[in-house]
Amino acid sequence: MDIALLILGFLLMLVGILGSFLPVLPGPPISWVGLLLLYLTKAVPDNWWVLGVTFVIAITITVLDYVIPAMGTKRFGGSKAGMWGTIVGLLVAIFVPIFGPFGIIIWPFIGALVGELLNKANKETAMKAAFGSFLGFLTGTFMKLLVTIVYAIFYVYISIKYAGDLFTFS
């Protein structure tokens, strides 16, 4: 059972990292569940402090991911249309990879710009708001990616530390 939890936890770590970029997956909470599964094995001793602190970090980063783009858009004079444009642009980047790996950066900006222009903003205001929304999106994505990578490194470290107990076949 421990090996099944270990494998499932590792897969959740990978999905959590992907969730840093994909708006439909909450990356840090998914990675946290992977850590939880590791600590639920018989080999790894319970450490509720570690799980509690990492849980609070995962939830905080997830909440901030929704707040920061809004703050960026508002700070640069944008509206909700710009924020929604950023989300639509991100979805386009995922499902229509026209710009390749750079699409994850280009499409949210284009989406925010189009959202502001559709909201009847002038070109200068739309460009500023799009930049603010884009900057907020990048900040949130970077934070999520950083947290999920740290969780994955911690997961691998703990797995290696207790490998002798995890991989006993008796």
Short mmCIF file of C-alpha atoms in Angstrom, two decimals:
data_model
loop_
_atom_site.label_atom_id
_atom_site.label_comp_id
_atom_site.label_asym_id
_atom_site.label_seq_id
_atom_site.Cartn_x
_atom_site.Cartn_y
_atom_site.Cartn_z
CA MET A 1 0.00 0.00 0.00
CA ASP A 2 2.90 2.34 0.78
CA ILE A 3 4.22 2.05 -2.77
CA ALA A 4 0.77 2.86 -4.20
CA LEU A 5 0.57 5.97 -1.98
CA LEU A 6 4.12 6.92 -2.99
CA ILE A 7 3.37 6.61 -6.71
CA LEU A 8 0.03 8.42 -6.43
CA GLY A 9 1.65 11.17 -4.35
CA PHE A 10 4.41 11.61 -6.94
CA LEU A 11 1.85 11.83 -9.74
CA LEU A 12 -0.01 14.49 -7.76
CA MET A 13 3.27 16.41 -7.45
CA LEU A 14 3.60 16.41 -11.24
CA VAL A 15 -0.05 17.42 -11.72
CA GLY A 16 0.47 20.17 -9.15
CA ILE A 17 3.38 21.57 -11.15
CA LEU A 18 1.21 21.50 -14.28
CA GLY A 19 -1.52 23.20 -12.25
CA SER A 20 0.81 26.16 -11.83
CA PHE A 21 0.15 26.96 -15.49
CA LEU A 22 -3.29 25.52 -16.11
CA PRO A 23 -6.09 27.64 -14.65
CA VAL A 24 -8.42 24.67 -14.16
CA LEU A 25 -6.06 22.89 -11.76
CA PRO A 26 -5.18 24.37 -8.36
CA GLY A 27 -1.48 23.46 -8.39
CA PRO A 28 -0.37 24.05 -4.79
CA PRO A 29 -3.31 22.23 -3.14
CA ILE A 30 -2.85 19.26 -5.48
CA SER A 31 0.86 19.13 -4.61
CA TRP A 32 -0.05 19.35 -0.93
CA VAL A 33 -2.30 16.30 -1.27
CA GLY A 34 0.74 14.51 -2.72
CA LEU A 35 2.70 15.43 0.44
CA LEU A 36 -0.21 14.24 2.57
CA LEU A 37 -0.19 10.86 0.82
CA LEU A 38 3.53 10.52 1.50
CA TYR A 39 2.96 11.18 5.19
CA LEU A 40 0.09 8.66 5.24
CA THR A 41 2.51 5.83 4.42
CA LYS A 42 3.59 3.62 7.30
CA ALA A 43 7.25 4.37 6.61
CA VAL A 44 7.16 8.16 6.99
CA PRO A 45 6.44 9.35 10.53
CA ASP A 46 3.55 11.80 10.97
CA ASN A 47 4.60 15.42 11.11
CA TRP A 48 1.44 17.49 11.46
CA TRP A 49 3.43 20.72 11.79
CA VAL A 50 4.94 20.25 8.34
CA LEU A 51 1.58 19.30 6.87
CA GLY A 52 -0.14 22.22 8.59
CA VAL A 53 2.40 24.82 7.47
CA THR A 54 2.49 23.50 3.89
CA PHE A 55 -1.33 23.45 3.82
CA VAL A 56 -1.55 27.08 4.92
CA ILE A 57 1.04 28.04 2.30
CA ALA A 58 -0.83 26.14 -0.44
CA ILE A 59 -4.16 27.78 0.41
CA THR A 60 -2.60 31.25 0.76
CA ILE A 61 -0.87 31.01 -2.62
CA THR A 62 -4.08 29.76 -4.24
CA VAL A 63 -6.06 32.70 -2.84
CA LEU A 64 -3.33 35.17 -3.82
CA ASP A 65 -3.36 33.77 -7.34
CA TYR A 66 -6.90 35.11 -7.72
CA VAL A 67 -6.22 38.40 -5.94
CA ILE A 68 -2.92 39.46 -7.56
CA PRO A 69 -4.11 39.67 -11.21
CA ALA A 70 -7.12 41.68 -10.07
CA MET A 71 -4.83 44.00 -8.11
CA GLY A 72 -2.52 44.33 -11.11
CA THR A 73 -5.37 45.14 -13.45
CA LYS A 74 -6.93 47.60 -11.01
CA ARG A 75 -3.58 49.24 -10.26
CA PHE A 76 -3.01 49.84 -13.95
CA GLY A 77 -6.54 51.12 -14.55
CA GLY A 78 -8.23 47.99 -15.89
CA SER A 79 -11.60 46.38 -15.43
CA LYS A 80 -13.03 42.89 -14.92
CA ALA A 81 -13.19 42.57 -18.71
CA GLY A 82 -9.39 42.73 -18.79
CA MET A 83 -9.12 40.05 -16.12
CA TRP A 84 -11.53 37.77 -17.98
CA GLY A 85 -9.62 38.45 -21.18
CA THR A 86 -6.46 37.26 -19.44
CA ILE A 87 -8.17 34.00 -18.47
CA VAL A 88 -9.55 33.47 -21.99
CA GLY A 89 -6.10 34.21 -23.40
CA LEU A 90 -4.59 31.61 -21.12
CA LEU A 91 -7.14 29.01 -22.25
CA VAL A 92 -6.35 29.85 -25.88
CA ALA A 93 -2.64 29.37 -25.11
CA ILE A 94 -3.35 25.92 -23.69
CA PHE A 95 -5.68 24.61 -26.40
CA VAL A 96 -4.38 26.49 -29.48
CA PRO A 97 -0.57 26.50 -29.22
CA ILE A 98 0.01 28.90 -32.12
CA PHE A 99 2.95 30.71 -30.50
CA GLY A 100 4.43 27.52 -29.05
CA PRO A 101 5.83 27.82 -25.53
CA PHE A 102 5.67 31.62 -25.73
CA GLY A 103 1.88 31.43 -26.10
CA ILE A 104 1.53 31.08 -22.32
CA ILE A 105 2.91 34.62 -22.11
CA ILE A 106 1.55 36.21 -25.30
CA TRP A 107 -2.09 35.04 -25.25
CA PRO A 108 -3.01 36.29 -21.75
CA PHE A 109 -1.69 39.73 -22.70
CA ILE A 110 -3.68 39.71 -25.95
CA GLY A 111 -6.75 38.50 -24.06
CA ALA A 112 -6.51 41.30 -21.51
CA LEU A 113 -6.02 43.87 -24.27
CA VAL A 114 -9.03 42.61 -26.24
CA GLY A 115 -11.11 42.42 -23.06
CA GLU A 116 -10.38 46.05 -22.25
CA LEU A 117 -11.01 47.18 -25.84
CA LEU A 118 -14.36 45.35 -25.84
CA ASN A 119 -15.11 47.13 -22.58
CA LYS A 120 -14.87 50.40 -24.51
CA ALA A 121 -11.52 51.51 -23.03
CA ASN A 122 -9.28 53.71 -25.15
CA LYS A 123 -6.11 52.12 -26.55
CA GLU A 124 -3.76 53.63 -23.97
CA THR A 125 -5.92 52.58 -21.00
CA ALA A 126 -6.45 49.14 -22.53
CA MET A 127 -2.70 48.68 -23.02
CA LYS A 128 -1.91 49.72 -19.44
CA ALA A 129 -4.64 47.49 -18.01
CA ALA A 130 -3.53 44.58 -20.16
CA PHE A 131 0.02 45.02 -18.92
CA GLY A 132 -1.18 45.12 -15.30
CA SER A 133 -3.32 42.02 -15.72
CA PHE A 134 -0.49 40.27 -17.49
CA LEU A 135 2.00 41.23 -14.78
CA GLY A 136 -0.40 39.97 -12.11
CA PHE A 137 -0.87 36.71 -13.99
CA LEU A 138 2.89 36.18 -14.29
CA THR A 139 3.40 36.93 -10.60
CA GLY A 140 0.71 34.46 -9.54
CA THR A 141 2.01 31.78 -11.89
CA PHE A 142 5.57 32.24 -10.67
CA MET A 143 4.47 31.94 -7.03
CA LYS A 144 2.48 28.77 -7.73
CA LEU A 145 5.34 27.25 -9.71
CA LEU A 146 7.85 28.06 -7.00
CA VAL A 147 5.69 26.51 -4.26
CA THR A 148 4.91 23.35 -6.25
CA ILE A 149 8.57 22.83 -7.15
CA VAL A 150 9.62 23.29 -3.51
CA TYR A 151 6.94 20.76 -2.49
CA ALA A 152 8.19 18.32 -5.14
CA ILE A 153 11.80 18.68 -3.97
CA PHE A 154 10.67 18.17 -0.38
CA TYR A 155 8.65 15.11 -1.49
CA VAL A 156 11.69 13.57 -3.19
CA TYR A 157 13.91 14.38 -0.19
CA ILE A 158 11.53 12.71 2.29
CA SER A 159 11.05 9.75 -0.08
CA ILE A 160 14.81 9.22 -0.32
CA LYS A 161 15.25 9.70 3.43
CA TYR A 162 12.75 6.91 4.17
CA ALA A 163 13.44 4.79 1.06
CA GLY A 164 14.70 1.87 3.14
CA ASP A 165 11.38 1.69 4.98
CA LEU A 166 9.21 2.48 1.94
CA PHE A 167 10.64 -0.25 -0.25
CA THR A 168 10.63 -3.22 2.10
CA PHE A 169 8.92 -6.17 0.52
CA SER A 170 8.35 -8.32 3.57
#
